[in-house]
Amino acid sequence: MNSTQIKCFISLGKTLNFTKTAKELFLTQPTVSKNIENLEKEVGVALISRKHRHIQLTSKGQYFFEQIKAIDQELTYTLQKTRTTNMTKKATVTIAFTNIAFEQKFLPIFLKLIKQQGKWDIKLKPNMLTGMNIKKELDSGQVDFALFQSDYFYEEKYSFTPFFKSGFSAIIKKSNPLKKYIKIPISVLHKHQVFLYSPSINLRSLQILEDAINLTYDKKAKPLEVVNKVAVAKILVSTTTNSIAIVPSLIYNPDNPAFYYRFLEWNKSYSYGSAYLIPTKDKPFFADIINTMREAIKIAKSNWK
């Protein structure tokens, strides 16, 4: 049984006319007849009946026609799909993130946008703000991109694409008199117990900020205390009215009703963005990932309170 025999039979089952089938398939009528005869021999039953020059399908021929037509349609669809579909396996792009509040807003948008492109599979790999292994994972190829702040990736082997600039914010209780400030000056911090959030990694912006705050202190002031977990800083702030926690503004969570967040008035800032090894720029997915992140962040920021 070959494809010509199948095509002849399916066409004849529709036209019930050898001449029309021959024209439809660009074959001679004897060729069509020969193919039908050979098909009947292989199947072992009569598929058509010839009475008074009229062609009809036998009962078994009708059954065979319906089945073979469905198979032929499925085969045609499969062939078309195979020809038009890119069968190359999508590359998996791994992105490290720290699950801060803003990332919880923009990453779902990013995943939706990248899925619409249909070119890359995305794997998100969470990392803790403290004791991070992001650099090690970038170096070993476990992740392709790392979402974080720029001042952590100062070595020459890393490149960094900034998405926006950010600074530092103060977390205070709603009863704290500092709530009157839109931006809290560093010069007033010495009057309060200050807890500076600083993860157990080298962030240059935090080192500079710590030095700047210490310069405002006098002997009577309570010393600045460094904590390496945001949750601990919030607990400490909640214990007294006049305490204050200083954190990167990216940690700001507008959905937390327990505290006020106030920007710190300081002329220093850092960039939030994506770090990656320099050769990653040459990867085929690079532009798509970076540009789609920018688009997702733009959408998320428009809805950010």
PDB file of C-alpha atoms in Angstrom:
ATOM      1  CA  MET A   1       0.000   0.000   0.000  1.00  0.00           C
ATOM      2  CA  ASN A   2       1.551   3.277  -1.078  1.00  0.00           C
ATOM      3  CA  SER A   3       0.605   6.956  -0.970  1.00  0.00           C
ATOM      4  CA  THR A   4      -0.550   7.032  -4.619  1.00  0.00           C
ATOM      5  CA  GLN A   5      -3.000   4.223  -3.983  1.00  0.00           C
ATOM      6  CA  ILE A   6      -4.336   6.019  -0.891  1.00  0.00           C
ATOM      7  CA  LYS A   7      -4.704   9.328  -2.734  1.00  0.00           C
ATOM      8  CA  CYS A   8      -6.495   7.641  -5.640  1.00  0.00           C
ATOM      9  CA  PHE A   9      -8.928   5.873  -3.327  1.00  0.00           C
ATOM     10  CA  ILE A  10      -9.679   8.944  -1.182  1.00  0.00           C
ATOM     11  CA  SER A  11     -10.299  11.048  -4.292  1.00  0.00           C
ATOM     12  CA  LEU A  12     -12.455   8.350  -5.889  1.00  0.00           C
ATOM     13  CA  GLY A  13     -14.429   8.006  -2.664  1.00  0.00           C
ATOM     14  CA  LYS A  14     -15.299  11.691  -2.951  1.00  0.00           C
ATOM     15  CA  THR A  15     -15.874  11.968  -6.718  1.00  0.00           C
ATOM     16  CA  LEU A  16     -17.178   8.436  -7.453  1.00  0.00           C
ATOM     17  CA  ASN A  17     -15.817   9.105 -10.924  1.00  0.00           C
ATOM     18  CA  PHE A  18     -12.543   7.784 -12.419  1.00  0.00           C
ATOM     19  CA  THR A  19     -12.283  10.635 -14.919  1.00  0.00           C
ATOM     20  CA  LYS A  20     -12.664  13.341 -12.277  1.00  0.00           C
ATOM     21  CA  THR A  21     -10.181  11.620  -9.981  1.00  0.00           C
ATOM     22  CA  ALA A  22      -7.642  11.319 -12.811  1.00  0.00           C
ATOM     23  CA  LYS A  23      -7.941  15.062 -13.520  1.00  0.00           C
ATOM     24  CA  GLU A  24      -7.751  15.954  -9.851  1.00  0.00           C
ATOM     25  CA  LEU A  25      -4.541  13.963  -9.342  1.00  0.00           C
ATOM     26  CA  PHE A  26      -3.027  14.700 -12.783  1.00  0.00           C
ATOM     27  CA  LEU A  27      -2.972  11.007 -13.631  1.00  0.00           C
ATOM     28  CA  THR A  28      -4.387   8.973 -16.484  1.00  0.00           C
ATOM     29  CA  GLN A  29      -7.603   7.081 -15.926  1.00  0.00           C
ATOM     30  CA  PRO A  30      -5.927   3.659 -16.448  1.00  0.00           C
ATOM     31  CA  THR A  31      -3.337   4.611 -13.803  1.00  0.00           C
ATOM     32  CA  VAL A  32      -6.098   5.424 -11.325  1.00  0.00           C
ATOM     33  CA  SER A  33      -7.867   2.128 -12.096  1.00  0.00           C
ATOM     34  CA  LYS A  34      -4.645   0.153 -11.676  1.00  0.00           C
ATOM     35  CA  ASN A  35      -3.915   1.752  -8.314  1.00  0.00           C
ATOM     36  CA  ILE A  36      -7.432   0.986  -7.042  1.00  0.00           C
ATOM     37  CA  GLU A  37      -7.136  -2.656  -8.181  1.00  0.00           C
ATOM     38  CA  ASN A  38      -3.761  -3.063  -6.471  1.00  0.00           C
ATOM     39  CA  LEU A  39      -5.138  -1.493  -3.292  1.00  0.00           C
ATOM     40  CA  GLU A  40      -8.087  -3.914  -3.246  1.00  0.00           C
ATOM     41  CA  LYS A  41      -5.693  -6.835  -3.662  1.00  0.00           C
ATOM     42  CA  GLU A  42      -3.605  -5.680  -0.692  1.00  0.00           C
ATOM     43  CA  VAL A  43      -6.616  -4.999   1.526  1.00  0.00           C
ATOM     44  CA  GLY A  44      -8.197  -8.285   0.446  1.00  0.00           C
ATOM     45  CA  VAL A  45     -11.743  -6.970  -0.018  1.00  0.00           C
ATOM     46  CA  ALA A  46     -13.709  -5.164  -2.719  1.00  0.00           C
ATOM     47  CA  LEU A  47     -13.720  -1.458  -1.995  1.00  0.00           C
ATOM     48  CA  ILE A  48     -15.815  -0.238  -4.913  1.00  0.00           C
ATOM     49  CA  SER A  49     -18.572  -1.650  -7.049  1.00  0.00           C
ATOM     50  CA  ARG A  50     -19.156  -0.867 -10.732  1.00  0.00           C
ATOM     51  CA  LYS A  51     -22.789  -1.096 -11.839  1.00  0.00           C
ATOM     52  CA  HIS A  52     -24.068   0.361 -15.059  1.00  0.00           C
ATOM     53  CA  ARG A  53     -21.041   2.660 -15.274  1.00  0.00           C
ATOM     54  CA  HIS A  54     -21.776   4.040 -11.830  1.00  0.00           C
ATOM     55  CA  ILE A  55     -19.138   3.829  -9.097  1.00  0.00           C
ATOM     56  CA  GLN A  56     -20.159   3.165  -5.510  1.00  0.00           C
ATOM     57  CA  LEU A  57     -18.244   2.274  -2.381  1.00  0.00           C
ATOM     58  CA  THR A  58     -19.009  -1.093  -0.880  1.00  0.00           C
ATOM     59  CA  SER A  59     -19.944  -1.207   2.789  1.00  0.00           C
ATOM     60  CA  LYS A  60     -16.378  -2.237   3.622  1.00  0.00           C
ATOM     61  CA  GLY A  61     -15.108   0.335   1.153  1.00  0.00           C
ATOM     62  CA  GLN A  62     -17.104   3.040   2.924  1.00  0.00           C
ATOM     63  CA  TYR A  63     -15.632   2.032   6.298  1.00  0.00           C
ATOM     64  CA  PHE A  64     -12.122   1.928   4.851  1.00  0.00           C
ATOM     65  CA  PHE A  65     -12.697   5.340   3.200  1.00  0.00           C
ATOM     66  CA  GLU A  66     -13.699   7.045   6.463  1.00  0.00           C
ATOM     67  CA  GLN A  67     -10.784   5.562   8.383  1.00  0.00           C
ATOM     68  CA  ILE A  68      -8.109   6.178   5.771  1.00  0.00           C
ATOM     69  CA  LYS A  69      -9.359   9.742   5.177  1.00  0.00           C
ATOM     70  CA  ALA A  70      -8.989  10.552   8.885  1.00  0.00           C
ATOM     71  CA  ILE A  71      -5.498   9.040   8.931  1.00  0.00           C
ATOM     72  CA  ASP A  72      -4.522  10.998   5.828  1.00  0.00           C
ATOM     73  CA  GLN A  73      -5.749  14.261   7.379  1.00  0.00           C
ATOM     74  CA  GLU A  74      -3.772  13.596  10.549  1.00  0.00           C
ATOM     75  CA  LEU A  75      -0.673  12.751   8.517  1.00  0.00           C
ATOM     76  CA  THR A  76      -1.023  15.933   6.462  1.00  0.00           C
ATOM     77  CA  TYR A  77      -1.358  18.018   9.631  1.00  0.00           C
ATOM     78  CA  THR A  78       1.678  16.344  11.201  1.00  0.00           C
ATOM     79  CA  LEU A  79       3.789  16.969   8.106  1.00  0.00           C
ATOM     80  CA  GLN A  80       2.777  20.627   7.987  1.00  0.00           C
ATOM     81  CA  LYS A  81       3.476  21.065  11.681  1.00  0.00           C
ATOM     82  CA  THR A  82       6.879  19.411  11.333  1.00  0.00           C
ATOM     83  CA  ARG A  83       7.836  21.690   8.451  1.00  0.00           C
ATOM     84  CA  THR A  84       6.704  24.911  10.108  1.00  0.00           C
ATOM     85  CA  THR A  85       7.707  24.291  13.720  1.00  0.00           C
ATOM     86  CA  ASN A  86      11.194  25.010  14.974  1.00  0.00           C
ATOM     87  CA  MET A  87      12.099  21.655  16.480  1.00  0.00           C
ATOM     88  CA  THR A  88      15.247  23.027  18.158  1.00  0.00           C
ATOM     89  CA  LYS A  89      15.032  22.731  21.926  1.00  0.00           C
ATOM     90  CA  LYS A  90      14.646  26.082  23.647  1.00  0.00           C
ATOM     91  CA  ALA A  91      17.610  27.291  25.631  1.00  0.00           C
ATOM     92  CA  THR A  92      17.049  27.537  29.386  1.00  0.00           C
ATOM     93  CA  VAL A  93      18.040  30.877  30.888  1.00  0.00           C
ATOM     94  CA  THR A  94      18.555  30.912  34.662  1.00  0.00           C
ATOM     95  CA  ILE A  95      18.026  34.123  36.619  1.00  0.00           C
ATOM     96  CA  ALA A  96      18.949  34.555  40.284  1.00  0.00           C
ATOM     97  CA  PHE A  97      16.726  36.843  42.344  1.00  0.00           C
ATOM     98  CA  THR A  98      16.385  37.801  46.011  1.00  0.00           C
ATOM     99  CA  ASN A  99      12.579  37.910  46.215  1.00  0.00           C
ATOM    100  CA  ILE A 100      12.357  41.490  47.444  1.00  0.00           C
ATOM    101  CA  ALA A 101       8.936  43.118  47.200  1.00  0.00           C
ATOM    102  CA  PHE A 102       9.616  44.829  43.874  1.00  0.00           C
ATOM    103  CA  GLU A 103      10.817  41.596  42.270  1.00  0.00           C
ATOM    104  CA  GLN A 104       7.586  39.958  43.384  1.00  0.00           C
ATOM    105  CA  LYS A 105       5.811  42.612  41.312  1.00  0.00           C
ATOM    106  CA  PHE A 106       7.834  42.673  38.106  1.00  0.00           C
ATOM    107  CA  LEU A 107       9.054  39.083  37.678  1.00  0.00           C
ATOM    108  CA  PRO A 108       5.567  37.634  36.990  1.00  0.00           C
ATOM    109  CA  ILE A 109       5.150  40.308  34.312  1.00  0.00           C
ATOM    110  CA  PHE A 110       8.552  39.421  32.870  1.00  0.00           C
ATOM    111  CA  LEU A 111       7.692  35.705  32.748  1.00  0.00           C
ATOM    112  CA  LYS A 112       4.424  36.444  30.964  1.00  0.00           C
ATOM    113  CA  LEU A 113       6.118  38.650  28.375  1.00  0.00           C
ATOM    114  CA  ILE A 114       8.962  36.202  27.725  1.00  0.00           C
ATOM    115  CA  LYS A 115       6.498  33.317  27.388  1.00  0.00           C
ATOM    116  CA  GLN A 116       4.662  35.247  24.687  1.00  0.00           C
ATOM    117  CA  GLN A 117       7.910  35.399  22.706  1.00  0.00           C
ATOM    118  CA  GLY A 118       8.148  31.596  22.848  1.00  0.00           C
ATOM    119  CA  LYS A 119      11.927  31.578  22.381  1.00  0.00           C
ATOM    120  CA  TRP A 120      13.444  30.874  25.798  1.00  0.00           C
ATOM    121  CA  ASP A 121      12.663  28.795  28.862  1.00  0.00           C
ATOM    122  CA  ILE A 122      13.207  30.755  32.072  1.00  0.00           C
ATOM    123  CA  LYS A 123      14.304  29.274  35.379  1.00  0.00           C
ATOM    124  CA  LEU A 124      14.157  31.549  38.413  1.00  0.00           C
ATOM    125  CA  LYS A 125      16.593  30.705  41.200  1.00  0.00           C
ATOM    126  CA  PRO A 126      15.935  32.356  44.577  1.00  0.00           C
ATOM    127  CA  ASN A 127      18.860  33.623  46.635  1.00  0.00           C
ATOM    128  CA  MET A 128      18.905  34.959  50.171  1.00  0.00           C
ATOM    129  CA  LEU A 129      20.056  38.516  50.756  1.00  0.00           C
ATOM    130  CA  THR A 130      22.430  37.238  53.415  1.00  0.00           C
ATOM    131  CA  GLY A 131      25.262  34.856  52.655  1.00  0.00           C
ATOM    132  CA  MET A 132      24.508  34.863  48.964  1.00  0.00           C
ATOM    133  CA  ASN A 133      26.312  32.610  46.516  1.00  0.00           C
ATOM    134  CA  ILE A 134      25.389  34.680  43.471  1.00  0.00           C
ATOM    135  CA  LYS A 135      28.954  35.323  42.358  1.00  0.00           C
ATOM    136  CA  LYS A 136      29.882  31.668  42.723  1.00  0.00           C
ATOM    137  CA  GLU A 137      26.811  30.642  40.731  1.00  0.00           C
ATOM    138  CA  LEU A 138      27.579  33.165  37.986  1.00  0.00           C
ATOM    139  CA  ASP A 139      31.187  31.997  37.798  1.00  0.00           C
ATOM    140  CA  SER A 140      30.205  28.320  37.536  1.00  0.00           C
ATOM    141  CA  GLY A 141      27.463  28.922  34.967  1.00  0.00           C
ATOM    142  CA  GLN A 142      24.659  27.851  37.295  1.00  0.00           C
ATOM    143  CA  VAL A 143      22.935  31.166  36.619  1.00  0.00           C
ATOM    144  CA  ASP A 144      23.109  33.474  33.614  1.00  0.00           C
ATOM    145  CA  PHE A 145      21.827  36.662  35.250  1.00  0.00           C
ATOM    146  CA  ALA A 146      21.728  37.901  38.842  1.00  0.00           C
ATOM    147  CA  LEU A 147      19.275  40.593  39.908  1.00  0.00           C
ATOM    148  CA  PHE A 148      20.822  42.764  42.593  1.00  0.00           C
ATOM    149  CA  GLN A 149      22.478  46.113  43.199  1.00  0.00           C
ATOM    150  CA  SER A 150      25.472  47.283  41.237  1.00  0.00           C
ATOM    151  CA  ASP A 151      27.975  47.849  44.034  1.00  0.00           C
ATOM    152  CA  TYR A 152      28.315  44.133  44.738  1.00  0.00           C
ATOM    153  CA  PHE A 153      29.717  43.334  41.294  1.00  0.00           C
ATOM    154  CA  TYR A 154      32.862  45.446  41.163  1.00  0.00           C
ATOM    155  CA  GLU A 155      35.281  42.836  39.755  1.00  0.00           C
ATOM    156  CA  GLU A 156      36.262  43.239  36.083  1.00  0.00           C
ATOM    157  CA  LYS A 157      34.921  39.818  35.050  1.00  0.00           C
ATOM    158  CA  TYR A 158      31.356  40.984  35.677  1.00  0.00           C
ATOM    159  CA  SER A 159      29.232  43.300  33.612  1.00  0.00           C
ATOM    160  CA  PHE A 160      26.127  45.032  34.873  1.00  0.00           C
ATOM    161  CA  THR A 161      23.034  46.443  33.183  1.00  0.00           C
ATOM    162  CA  PRO A 162      21.338  49.032  35.410  1.00  0.00           C
ATOM    163  CA  PHE A 163      17.542  49.308  35.292  1.00  0.00           C
ATOM    164  CA  PHE A 164      17.088  52.231  37.679  1.00  0.00           C
ATOM    165  CA  LYS A 165      18.804  54.083  40.521  1.00  0.00           C
ATOM    166  CA  SER A 166      17.808  53.593  44.122  1.00  0.00           C
ATOM    167  CA  GLY A 167      18.884  54.740  47.551  1.00  0.00           C
ATOM    168  CA  PHE A 168      18.075  53.952  51.158  1.00  0.00           C
ATOM    169  CA  SER A 169      14.941  54.153  53.261  1.00  0.00           C
ATOM    170  CA  ALA A 170      14.137  54.261  56.936  1.00  0.00           C
ATOM    171  CA  ILE A 171      11.659  51.890  58.550  1.00  0.00           C
ATOM    172  CA  ILE A 172       9.924  53.503  61.517  1.00  0.00           C
ATOM    173  CA  LYS A 173       6.933  52.814  63.727  1.00  0.00           C
ATOM    174  CA  LYS A 174       3.844  54.860  62.927  1.00  0.00           C
ATOM    175  CA  SER A 175       4.230  56.635  66.263  1.00  0.00           C
ATOM    176  CA  ASN A 176       7.794  57.747  65.510  1.00  0.00           C
ATOM    177  CA  PRO A 177       8.085  61.585  65.236  1.00  0.00           C
ATOM    178  CA  LEU A 178      10.356  61.133  62.207  1.00  0.00           C
ATOM    179  CA  LYS A 179       7.233  60.389  60.195  1.00  0.00           C
ATOM    180  CA  LYS A 180       6.947  64.164  59.596  1.00  0.00           C
ATOM    181  CA  TYR A 181       9.847  63.948  57.142  1.00  0.00           C
ATOM    182  CA  ILE A 182       9.350  63.024  53.510  1.00  0.00           C
ATOM    183  CA  LYS A 183      13.080  62.422  53.473  1.00  0.00           C
ATOM    184  CA  ILE A 184      14.821  61.866  56.795  1.00  0.00           C
ATOM    185  CA  PRO A 185      18.120  63.783  57.112  1.00  0.00           C
ATOM    186  CA  ILE A 186      21.153  61.831  58.294  1.00  0.00           C
ATOM    187  CA  SER A 187      21.883  64.650  60.725  1.00  0.00           C
ATOM    188  CA  VAL A 188      18.914  63.691  62.951  1.00  0.00           C
ATOM    189  CA  LEU A 189      19.719  59.992  63.210  1.00  0.00           C
ATOM    190  CA  HIS A 190      22.043  60.356  66.199  1.00  0.00           C
ATOM    191  CA  LYS A 191      18.989  61.093  68.347  1.00  0.00           C
ATOM    192  CA  HIS A 192      17.621  57.628  67.704  1.00  0.00           C
ATOM    193  CA  GLN A 193      18.675  54.028  68.032  1.00  0.00           C
ATOM    194  CA  VAL A 194      19.686  53.133  64.474  1.00  0.00           C
ATOM    195  CA  PHE A 195      19.764  49.603  63.142  1.00  0.00           C
ATOM    196  CA  LEU A 196      21.571  49.453  59.812  1.00  0.00           C
ATOM    197  CA  TYR A 197      20.701  46.475  57.668  1.00  0.00           C
ATOM    198  CA  SER A 198      23.876  45.076  56.146  1.00  0.00           C
ATOM    199  CA  PRO A 199      23.954  41.564  54.664  1.00  0.00           C
ATOM    200  CA  SER A 200      27.038  39.429  55.165  1.00  0.00           C
ATOM    201  CA  ILE A 201      28.462  40.477  51.803  1.00  0.00           C
ATOM    202  CA  ASN A 202      30.566  43.412  50.697  1.00  0.00           C
ATOM    203  CA  LEU A 203      28.247  46.223  49.572  1.00  0.00           C
ATOM    204  CA  ARG A 204      30.230  49.421  49.130  1.00  0.00           C
ATOM    205  CA  SER A 205      27.215  51.719  49.369  1.00  0.00           C
ATOM    206  CA  LEU A 206      26.400  50.380  52.852  1.00  0.00           C
ATOM    207  CA  GLN A 207      29.964  50.827  54.047  1.00  0.00           C
ATOM    208  CA  ILE A 208      29.927  54.464  52.902  1.00  0.00           C
ATOM    209  CA  LEU A 209      26.512  55.023  54.514  1.00  0.00           C
ATOM    210  CA  GLU A 210      27.669  53.540  57.824  1.00  0.00           C
ATOM    211  CA  ASP A 211      30.657  55.893  57.867  1.00  0.00           C
ATOM    212  CA  ALA A 212      28.426  58.866  57.058  1.00  0.00           C
ATOM    213  CA  ILE A 213      26.007  58.066  59.904  1.00  0.00           C
ATOM    214  CA  ASN A 214      28.824  57.513  62.401  1.00  0.00           C
ATOM    215  CA  LEU A 215      30.225  60.956  61.610  1.00  0.00           C
ATOM    216  CA  THR A 216      27.024  62.527  62.988  1.00  0.00           C
ATOM    217  CA  TYR A 217      27.296  60.745  66.339  1.00  0.00           C
ATOM    218  CA  ASP A 218      28.626  62.276  69.530  1.00  0.00           C
ATOM    219  CA  LYS A 219      29.724  60.546  72.690  1.00  0.00           C
ATOM    220  CA  LYS A 220      26.251  60.584  74.186  1.00  0.00           C
ATOM    221  CA  ALA A 221      24.620  59.039  71.160  1.00  0.00           C
ATOM    222  CA  LYS A 222      23.670  55.397  71.085  1.00  0.00           C
ATOM    223  CA  PRO A 223      26.012  53.527  68.757  1.00  0.00           C
ATOM    224  CA  LEU A 224      24.739  52.387  65.407  1.00  0.00           C
ATOM    225  CA  GLU A 225      23.964  48.674  65.388  1.00  0.00           C
ATOM    226  CA  VAL A 226      24.405  46.504  62.301  1.00  0.00           C
ATOM    227  CA  VAL A 227      21.965  43.642  61.651  1.00  0.00           C
ATOM    228  CA  ASN A 228      22.131  41.224  58.740  1.00  0.00           C
ATOM    229  CA  LYS A 229      18.450  40.366  58.399  1.00  0.00           C
ATOM    230  CA  VAL A 230      15.604  42.695  57.467  1.00  0.00           C
ATOM    231  CA  ALA A 231      13.188  40.705  59.624  1.00  0.00           C
ATOM    232  CA  VAL A 232      15.413  41.238  62.671  1.00  0.00           C
ATOM    233  CA  ALA A 233      15.636  44.970  61.924  1.00  0.00           C
ATOM    234  CA  LYS A 234      11.831  45.214  61.815  1.00  0.00           C
ATOM    235  CA  ILE A 235      11.475  43.367  65.110  1.00  0.00           C
ATOM    236  CA  LEU A 236      13.969  45.695  66.771  1.00  0.00           C
ATOM    237  CA  VAL A 237      12.194  48.773  65.403  1.00  0.00           C
ATOM    238  CA  SER A 238       8.857  47.523  66.689  1.00  0.00           C
ATOM    239  CA  THR A 239      10.141  47.369  70.280  1.00  0.00           C
ATOM    240  CA  THR A 240      10.640  51.122  70.818  1.00  0.00           C
ATOM    241  CA  THR A 241       9.094  54.278  69.405  1.00  0.00           C
ATOM    242  CA  ASN A 242      12.311  56.095  68.594  1.00  0.00           C
ATOM    243  CA  SER A 243      14.276  53.303  66.928  1.00  0.00           C
ATOM    244  CA  ILE A 244      14.843  53.283  63.178  1.00  0.00           C
ATOM    245  CA  ALA A 245      16.087  50.744  60.649  1.00  0.00           C
ATOM    246  CA  ILE A 246      17.967  51.784  57.525  1.00  0.00           C
ATOM    247  CA  VAL A 247      17.540  49.477  54.527  1.00  0.00           C
ATOM    248  CA  PRO A 248      18.000  49.685  50.750  1.00  0.00           C
ATOM    249  CA  SER A 249      14.878  51.311  49.274  1.00  0.00           C
ATOM    250  CA  LEU A 250      14.286  48.227  47.147  1.00  0.00           C
ATOM    251  CA  ILE A 251      13.243  46.358  50.278  1.00  0.00           C
ATOM    252  CA  TYR A 252      10.343  48.782  50.654  1.00  0.00           C
ATOM    253  CA  ASN A 253       7.052  46.931  50.888  1.00  0.00           C
ATOM    254  CA  PRO A 254       3.956  49.132  50.442  1.00  0.00           C
ATOM    255  CA  ASP A 255       1.723  46.285  51.597  1.00  0.00           C
ATOM    256  CA  ASN A 256       3.183  46.221  55.128  1.00  0.00           C
ATOM    257  CA  PRO A 257       0.752  48.152  57.392  1.00  0.00           C
ATOM    258  CA  ALA A 258       2.894  48.056  60.531  1.00  0.00           C
ATOM    259  CA  PHE A 259       5.535  50.637  59.545  1.00  0.00           C
ATOM    260  CA  TYR A 260       6.147  53.824  57.660  1.00  0.00           C
ATOM    261  CA  TYR A 261       8.879  53.857  55.047  1.00  0.00           C
ATOM    262  CA  ARG A 262      10.672  57.172  54.576  1.00  0.00           C
ATOM    263  CA  PHE A 263      13.460  57.902  52.128  1.00  0.00           C
ATOM    264  CA  LEU A 264      16.826  58.773  53.611  1.00  0.00           C
ATOM    265  CA  GLU A 265      18.105  62.168  52.530  1.00  0.00           C
ATOM    266  CA  TRP A 266      21.547  61.267  51.221  1.00  0.00           C
ATOM    267  CA  ASN A 267      23.291  62.212  48.014  1.00  0.00           C
ATOM    268  CA  LYS A 268      24.582  58.706  47.332  1.00  0.00           C
ATOM    269  CA  SER A 269      22.739  56.007  45.383  1.00  0.00           C
ATOM    270  CA  TYR A 270      23.279  52.661  43.720  1.00  0.00           C
ATOM    271  CA  SER A 271      21.767  51.003  40.671  1.00  0.00           C
ATOM    272  CA  TYR A 272      19.441  48.034  40.666  1.00  0.00           C
ATOM    273  CA  GLY A 273      19.842  45.791  37.667  1.00  0.00           C
ATOM    274  CA  SER A 274      21.251  42.568  36.356  1.00  0.00           C
ATOM    275  CA  ALA A 275      24.795  41.265  36.668  1.00  0.00           C
ATOM    276  CA  TYR A 276      26.314  38.660  34.355  1.00  0.00           C
ATOM    277  CA  LEU A 277      29.658  37.426  33.126  1.00  0.00           C
ATOM    278  CA  ILE A 278      31.028  39.488  30.227  1.00  0.00           C
ATOM    279  CA  PRO A 279      30.761  36.631  27.632  1.00  0.00           C
ATOM    280  CA  THR A 280      27.002  36.446  28.315  1.00  0.00           C
ATOM    281  CA  LYS A 281      26.592  39.555  26.143  1.00  0.00           C
ATOM    282  CA  ASP A 282      27.317  37.378  23.112  1.00  0.00           C
ATOM    283  CA  LYS A 283      24.642  34.779  23.912  1.00  0.00           C
ATOM    284  CA  PRO A 284      21.601  34.713  21.571  1.00  0.00           C
ATOM    285  CA  PHE A 285      19.192  35.261  24.456  1.00  0.00           C
ATOM    286  CA  PHE A 286      20.956  38.287  25.964  1.00  0.00           C
ATOM    287  CA  ALA A 287      19.096  41.130  24.227  1.00  0.00           C
ATOM    288  CA  ASP A 288      15.686  39.466  24.619  1.00  0.00           C
ATOM    289  CA  ILE A 289      16.157  38.922  28.359  1.00  0.00           C
ATOM    290  CA  ILE A 290      17.490  42.394  29.149  1.00  0.00           C
ATOM    291  CA  ASN A 291      14.968  44.250  26.984  1.00  0.00           C
ATOM    292  CA  THR A 292      12.038  42.228  28.337  1.00  0.00           C
ATOM    293  CA  MET A 293      13.170  42.880  31.918  1.00  0.00           C
ATOM    294  CA  ARG A 294      13.233  46.607  31.172  1.00  0.00           C
ATOM    295  CA  GLU A 295       9.719  46.441  29.758  1.00  0.00           C
ATOM    296  CA  ALA A 296       8.414  44.425  32.740  1.00  0.00           C
ATOM    297  CA  ILE A 297      10.025  46.827  35.231  1.00  0.00           C
ATOM    298  CA  LYS A 298       8.489  49.810  33.437  1.00  0.00           C
ATOM    299  CA  ILE A 299       5.042  48.210  33.736  1.00  0.00           C
ATOM    300  CA  ALA A 300       5.567  47.264  37.398  1.00  0.00           C
ATOM    301  CA  LYS A 301       6.850  50.731  38.368  1.00  0.00           C
ATOM    302  CA  SER A 302       3.764  52.370  36.853  1.00  0.00           C
ATOM    303  CA  ASN A 303       1.659  50.408  39.368  1.00  0.00           C
ATOM    304  CA  TRP A 304       4.089  50.675  42.298  1.00  0.00           C
ATOM    305  CA  LYS A 305       2.743  52.665  45.236  1.00  0.00           C
TER     306      LYS A 305
END
